[in-house]
mmCIF file with all atom_site columns, C-alpha atoms and ligand atoms in Angstrom:
data_model
loop_
_atom_site.group_PDB
_atom_site.id
_atom_site.type_symbol
_atom_site.label_atom_id
_atom_site.label_alt_id
_atom_site.label_comp_id
_atom_site.label_asym_id
_atom_site.label_entity_id
_atom_site.label_seq_id
_atom_site.pdbx_PDB_ins_code
_atom_site.Cartn_x
_atom_site.Cartn_y
_atom_site.Cartn_z
_atom_site.occupancy
_atom_site.B_iso_or_equiv
_atom_site.pdbx_formal_charge
_atom_site.auth_seq_id
_atom_site.auth_comp_id
_atom_site.auth_asym_id
_atom_site.auth_atom_id
_atom_site.pdbx_PDB_model_num
ATOM   1   C  CA  . MET N 1 1   ? -38.865 -36.304 -22.828 1.00 94.00 ? 1   MET N CA  1
ATOM   2   C  CA  . ALA N 1 2   ? -38.374 -36.910 -19.081 1.00 98.00 ? 2   ALA N CA  1
ATOM   3   C  CA  . THR N 1 3   ? -38.824 -34.243 -16.511 1.00 98.00 ? 3   THR N CA  1
ATOM   4   C  CA  . ILE N 1 4   ? -36.089 -34.206 -14.424 1.00 98.00 ? 4   ILE N CA  1
ATOM   5   C  CA  . THR N 1 5   ? -36.213 -32.211 -10.952 1.00 98.00 ? 5   THR N CA  1
ATOM   6   C  CA  . PHE N 1 6   ? -32.604 -30.927 -9.446  1.00 98.00 ? 6   PHE N CA  1
ATOM   7   C  CA  . ILE N 1 7   ? -33.201 -29.982 -5.796  1.00 98.00 ? 7   ILE N CA  1
ATOM   8   C  CA  . LEU N 1 8   ? -30.489 -27.308 -4.966  1.00 97.00 ? 8   LEU N CA  1
ATOM   9   C  CA  . LYS N 1 9   ? -28.366 -26.835 -2.212  1.00 94.00 ? 9   LYS N CA  1
ATOM   10  C  CA  . ASP N 1 10  ? -30.829 -23.948 -0.784  1.00 95.00 ? 10  ASP N CA  1
ATOM   11  C  CA  . GLY N 1 11  ? -33.566 -26.110 -1.237  1.00 96.00 ? 11  GLY N CA  1
ATOM   12  C  CA  . THR N 1 12  ? -35.153 -24.462 -4.366  1.00 97.00 ? 12  THR N CA  1
ATOM   13  C  CA  . GLU N 1 13  ? -36.087 -27.019 -6.896  1.00 98.00 ? 13  GLU N CA  1
ATOM   14  C  CA  . ARG N 1 14  ? -35.629 -26.474 -10.434 1.00 98.00 ? 14  ARG N CA  1
ATOM   15  C  CA  . ALA N 1 15  ? -37.450 -28.769 -12.670 1.00 98.00 ? 15  ALA N CA  1
ATOM   16  C  CA  . VAL N 1 16  ? -36.046 -29.120 -16.492 1.00 98.00 ? 16  VAL N CA  1
ATOM   17  C  CA  . GLU N 1 17  ? -36.990 -31.862 -19.407 1.00 98.00 ? 17  GLU N CA  1
ATOM   18  C  CA  . ALA N 1 18  ? -34.089 -34.015 -21.077 1.00 98.00 ? 18  ALA N CA  1
ATOM   19  C  CA  . GLU N 1 19  ? -34.328 -35.858 -24.090 1.00 97.00 ? 19  GLU N CA  1
ATOM   20  C  CA  . PRO N 1 20  ? -33.495 -39.976 -23.714 1.00 97.00 ? 20  PRO N CA  1
ATOM   21  C  CA  . GLY N 1 21  ? -30.392 -40.356 -24.249 1.00 97.00 ? 21  GLY N CA  1
ATOM   22  C  CA  . MET N 1 22  ? -28.996 -37.954 -22.857 1.00 98.00 ? 22  MET N CA  1
ATOM   23  C  CA  . THR N 1 23  ? -27.328 -37.948 -19.371 1.00 98.00 ? 23  THR N CA  1
ATOM   24  C  CA  . VAL N 1 24  ? -28.631 -36.461 -16.173 1.00 98.00 ? 24  VAL N CA  1
ATOM   25  C  CA  . MET N 1 25  ? -25.125 -34.308 -15.889 1.00 98.00 ? 25  MET N CA  1
ATOM   26  C  CA  . GLU N 1 26  ? -26.007 -32.958 -19.466 1.00 98.00 ? 26  GLU N CA  1
ATOM   27  C  CA  . ALA N 1 27  ? -29.219 -32.017 -18.645 1.00 98.00 ? 27  ALA N CA  1
ATOM   28  C  CA  . ALA N 1 28  ? -28.233 -30.300 -15.475 1.00 98.00 ? 28  ALA N CA  1
ATOM   29  C  CA  . VAL N 1 29  ? -25.318 -28.680 -17.549 1.00 98.00 ? 29  VAL N CA  1
ATOM   30  C  CA  . LYS N 1 30  ? -27.583 -27.496 -20.135 1.00 98.00 ? 30  LYS N CA  1
ATOM   31  C  CA  . ASN N 1 31  ? -30.053 -26.001 -18.194 1.00 98.00 ? 31  ASN N CA  1
ATOM   32  C  CA  . SER N 1 32  ? -26.910 -24.354 -15.960 1.00 97.00 ? 32  SER N CA  1
ATOM   33  C  CA  . ILE N 1 33  ? -27.970 -26.155 -12.854 1.00 97.00 ? 33  ILE N CA  1
ATOM   34  C  CA  . PRO N 1 34  ? -25.620 -24.682 -10.071 1.00 96.00 ? 34  PRO N CA  1
ATOM   35  C  CA  . GLY N 1 35  ? -23.378 -27.242 -8.247  1.00 95.00 ? 35  GLY N CA  1
ATOM   36  C  CA  . ILE N 1 36  ? -22.710 -29.637 -11.479 1.00 96.00 ? 36  ILE N CA  1
ATOM   37  C  CA  . ALA N 1 37  ? -19.228 -28.964 -12.679 1.00 95.00 ? 37  ALA N CA  1
ATOM   38  C  CA  . ALA N 1 38  ? -18.932 -31.850 -14.927 1.00 96.00 ? 38  ALA N CA  1
ATOM   39  C  CA  . GLU N 1 39  ? -15.192 -30.963 -15.415 1.00 96.00 ? 39  GLU N CA  1
ATOM   40  C  CA  . CYS N 1 40  ? -14.472 -34.416 -17.103 1.00 97.00 ? 40  CYS N CA  1
ATOM   41  C  CA  . GLY N 1 41  ? -17.079 -33.942 -19.620 1.00 97.00 ? 41  GLY N CA  1
ATOM   42  C  CA  . GLY N 1 42  ? -18.856 -36.967 -18.786 1.00 98.00 ? 42  GLY N CA  1
ATOM   43  C  CA  . ALA N 1 43  ? -16.056 -39.299 -18.507 1.00 97.00 ? 43  ALA N CA  1
ATOM   44  C  CA  . CYS N 1 44  ? -16.364 -40.647 -15.072 1.00 97.00 ? 44  CYS N CA  1
ATOM   45  C  CA  . ALA N 1 45  ? -13.216 -39.137 -14.066 1.00 97.00 ? 45  ALA N CA  1
ATOM   46  C  CA  . CYS N 1 46  ? -13.582 -36.121 -12.065 1.00 95.00 ? 46  CYS N CA  1
ATOM   47  C  CA  . ALA N 1 47  ? -16.500 -36.609 -9.445  1.00 96.00 ? 47  ALA N CA  1
ATOM   48  C  CA  . THR N 1 48  ? -18.130 -33.020 -9.797  1.00 96.00 ? 48  THR N CA  1
ATOM   49  C  CA  . CYS N 1 49  ? -21.166 -34.098 -10.898 1.00 97.00 ? 49  CYS N CA  1
ATOM   50  C  CA  . HIS N 1 50  ? -22.003 -35.921 -7.885  1.00 98.00 ? 50  HIS N CA  1
ATOM   51  C  CA  . VAL N 1 51  ? -25.853 -36.054 -6.974  1.00 98.00 ? 51  VAL N CA  1
ATOM   52  C  CA  . TYR N 1 52  ? -28.107 -37.847 -4.369  1.00 98.00 ? 52  TYR N CA  1
ATOM   53  C  CA  . VAL N 1 53  ? -31.041 -39.643 -5.937  1.00 98.00 ? 53  VAL N CA  1
ATOM   54  C  CA  . ASP N 1 54  ? -34.146 -39.394 -4.481  1.00 98.00 ? 54  ASP N CA  1
ATOM   55  C  CA  . ASP N 1 55  ? -34.805 -42.616 -2.121  1.00 97.00 ? 55  ASP N CA  1
ATOM   56  C  CA  . THR N 1 56  ? -38.096 -43.313 -4.423  1.00 98.00 ? 56  THR N CA  1
ATOM   57  C  CA  . TRP N 1 57  ? -35.807 -43.331 -7.776  1.00 98.00 ? 57  TRP N CA  1
ATOM   58  C  CA  . ARG N 1 58  ? -32.892 -45.109 -6.440  1.00 98.00 ? 58  ARG N CA  1
ATOM   59  C  CA  . GLU N 1 59  ? -34.365 -48.580 -8.202  1.00 97.00 ? 59  GLU N CA  1
ATOM   60  C  CA  . ALA N 1 60  ? -34.996 -47.103 -11.431 1.00 97.00 ? 60  ALA N CA  1
ATOM   61  C  CA  . THR N 1 61  ? -31.574 -45.438 -11.722 1.00 98.00 ? 61  THR N CA  1
ATOM   62  C  CA  . GLY N 1 62  ? -29.695 -48.687 -10.588 1.00 96.00 ? 62  GLY N CA  1
ATOM   63  C  CA  . GLU N 1 63  ? -26.749 -49.243 -9.031  1.00 94.00 ? 63  GLU N CA  1
ATOM   64  C  CA  . PRO N 1 64  ? -23.265 -47.814 -10.070 1.00 96.00 ? 64  PRO N CA  1
ATOM   65  C  CA  . VAL N 1 65  ? -21.098 -49.859 -11.783 1.00 96.00 ? 65  VAL N CA  1
ATOM   66  C  CA  . GLN N 1 66  ? -17.601 -50.384 -10.287 1.00 97.00 ? 66  GLN N CA  1
ATOM   67  C  CA  . MET N 1 67  ? -15.546 -47.562 -12.007 1.00 97.00 ? 67  MET N CA  1
ATOM   68  C  CA  . GLU N 1 68  ? -18.361 -45.164 -10.845 1.00 98.00 ? 68  GLU N CA  1
ATOM   69  C  CA  . GLU N 1 69  ? -17.838 -46.544 -7.444  1.00 97.00 ? 69  GLU N CA  1
ATOM   70  C  CA  . ASP N 1 70  ? -14.203 -45.933 -7.629  1.00 97.00 ? 70  ASP N CA  1
ATOM   71  C  CA  . MET N 1 71  ? -14.762 -41.951 -8.830  1.00 97.00 ? 71  MET N CA  1
ATOM   72  C  CA  . LEU N 1 72  ? -17.120 -41.765 -6.119  1.00 96.00 ? 72  LEU N CA  1
ATOM   73  C  CA  . ASP N 1 73  ? -14.528 -42.269 -3.434  1.00 95.00 ? 73  ASP N CA  1
ATOM   74  C  CA  . PHE N 1 74  ? -13.145 -38.720 -4.549  1.00 94.00 ? 74  PHE N CA  1
ATOM   75  C  CA  . ALA N 1 75  ? -16.659 -37.133 -3.901  1.00 95.00 ? 75  ALA N CA  1
ATOM   76  C  CA  . PHE N 1 76  ? -17.003 -35.294 -0.476  1.00 94.00 ? 76  PHE N CA  1
ATOM   77  C  CA  . ASP N 1 77  ? -20.163 -36.964 1.629   1.00 95.00 ? 77  ASP N CA  1
ATOM   78  C  CA  . VAL N 1 78  ? -20.943 -40.065 -0.142  1.00 96.00 ? 78  VAL N CA  1
ATOM   79  C  CA  . GLN N 1 79  ? -24.193 -41.646 1.151   1.00 96.00 ? 79  GLN N CA  1
ATOM   80  C  CA  . PRO N 1 80  ? -26.165 -44.694 -0.201  1.00 97.00 ? 80  PRO N CA  1
ATOM   81  C  CA  . SER N 1 81  ? -27.890 -42.668 -2.744  1.00 98.00 ? 81  SER N CA  1
ATOM   82  C  CA  . SER N 1 82  ? -24.996 -41.293 -4.269  1.00 98.00 ? 82  SER N CA  1
ATOM   83  C  CA  . ARG N 1 83  ? -24.089 -41.466 -7.972  1.00 98.00 ? 83  ARG N CA  1
ATOM   84  C  CA  . LEU N 1 84  ? -22.271 -39.719 -10.784 1.00 98.00 ? 84  LEU N CA  1
ATOM   85  C  CA  . SER N 1 85  ? -25.323 -37.557 -12.759 1.00 98.00 ? 85  SER N CA  1
ATOM   86  C  CA  . CYS N 1 86  ? -23.049 -38.444 -15.826 1.00 98.00 ? 86  CYS N CA  1
ATOM   87  C  CA  . GLN N 1 87  ? -23.629 -41.943 -15.286 1.00 98.00 ? 87  GLN N CA  1
ATOM   88  C  CA  . ILE N 1 88  ? -27.103 -41.954 -15.000 1.00 98.00 ? 88  ILE N CA  1
ATOM   89  C  CA  . LYS N 1 89  ? -28.931 -42.252 -18.775 1.00 98.00 ? 89  LYS N CA  1
ATOM   90  C  CA  . VAL N 1 90  ? -32.093 -40.416 -19.374 1.00 98.00 ? 90  VAL N CA  1
ATOM   91  C  CA  . THR N 1 91  ? -34.744 -43.010 -20.568 1.00 97.00 ? 91  THR N CA  1
ATOM   92  C  CA  . GLU N 1 92  ? -38.440 -42.137 -20.233 1.00 97.00 ? 92  GLU N CA  1
ATOM   93  C  CA  . ALA N 1 93  ? -38.785 -44.615 -17.408 1.00 97.00 ? 93  ALA N CA  1
ATOM   94  C  CA  . LEU N 1 94  ? -37.020 -41.850 -15.642 1.00 98.00 ? 94  LEU N CA  1
ATOM   95  C  CA  . ASP N 1 95  ? -39.587 -39.191 -16.025 1.00 98.00 ? 95  ASP N CA  1
ATOM   96  C  CA  . GLY N 1 96  ? -40.011 -37.628 -13.001 1.00 98.00 ? 96  GLY N CA  1
ATOM   97  C  CA  . LEU N 1 97  ? -36.598 -38.050 -11.423 1.00 98.00 ? 97  LEU N CA  1
ATOM   98  C  CA  . VAL N 1 98  ? -35.758 -36.180 -8.615  1.00 98.00 ? 98  VAL N CA  1
ATOM   99  C  CA  . VAL N 1 99  ? -32.168 -35.468 -7.639  1.00 98.00 ? 99  VAL N CA  1
ATOM   100 C  CA  . ARG N 1 100 ? -30.431 -33.306 -4.825  1.00 98.00 ? 100 ARG N CA  1
ATOM   101 C  CA  . ILE N 1 101 ? -27.200 -31.320 -5.456  1.00 97.00 ? 101 ILE N CA  1
ATOM   102 C  CA  . PRO N 1 102 ? -24.399 -31.771 -2.507  1.00 96.00 ? 102 PRO N CA  1
ATOM   103 C  CA  . GLU N 1 103 ? -23.625 -29.325 -0.198  1.00 92.00 ? 103 GLU N CA  1
ATOM   104 C  CA  . LYS N 1 104 ? -19.976 -29.473 -1.324  1.00 85.00 ? 104 LYS N CA  1
ATOM   105 C  CA  . GLN N 1 105 ? -19.233 -30.556 -4.733  1.00 80.00 ? 105 GLN N CA  1
ATOM   106 C  CA  . PHE N 1 106 ? -14.964 -30.192 -5.197  1.00 67.00 ? 106 PHE N CA  1
HETATM 107 FE FE1 . FES L 2 .   ? -16.705 -35.918 -14.385 1.00 80.57 ? 201 FES L FE1 1
HETATM 108 FE FE2 . FES L 2 .   ? -19.565 -37.156 -13.971 1.00 80.57 ? 201 FES L FE2 1
HETATM 109 S  S1  . FES L 2 .   ? -18.534 -35.363 -15.398 1.00 80.57 ? 201 FES L S1  1
HETATM 110 S  S2  . FES L 2 .   ? -17.494 -37.870 -13.048 1.00 80.57 ? 201 FES L S2  1
#
């Protein structure tokens, strides 16, 4: 299991348990994290699962592939740490991951 902490828009933190193999988006939806609509169900086709990866975790989560980059163009306030959470696979190595929910999602 990996613990993932979501920092919500109001600054509160919600730590959830995620199983390796699921995505960060799936962990958010399963735990009713507000601000992650995931309208396309993880197909990298909506950008409503946009998160900011904490700087200390950016190397571990890696860089977005081209398809994800293209979809991020539709997200609001994209920053260097922006990722689509449906494209981040949970592994044991991501135990402790911290991501922030954007102010505006869609
Ligand atoms: Fe639609 Fe991630 S859930 S792009």
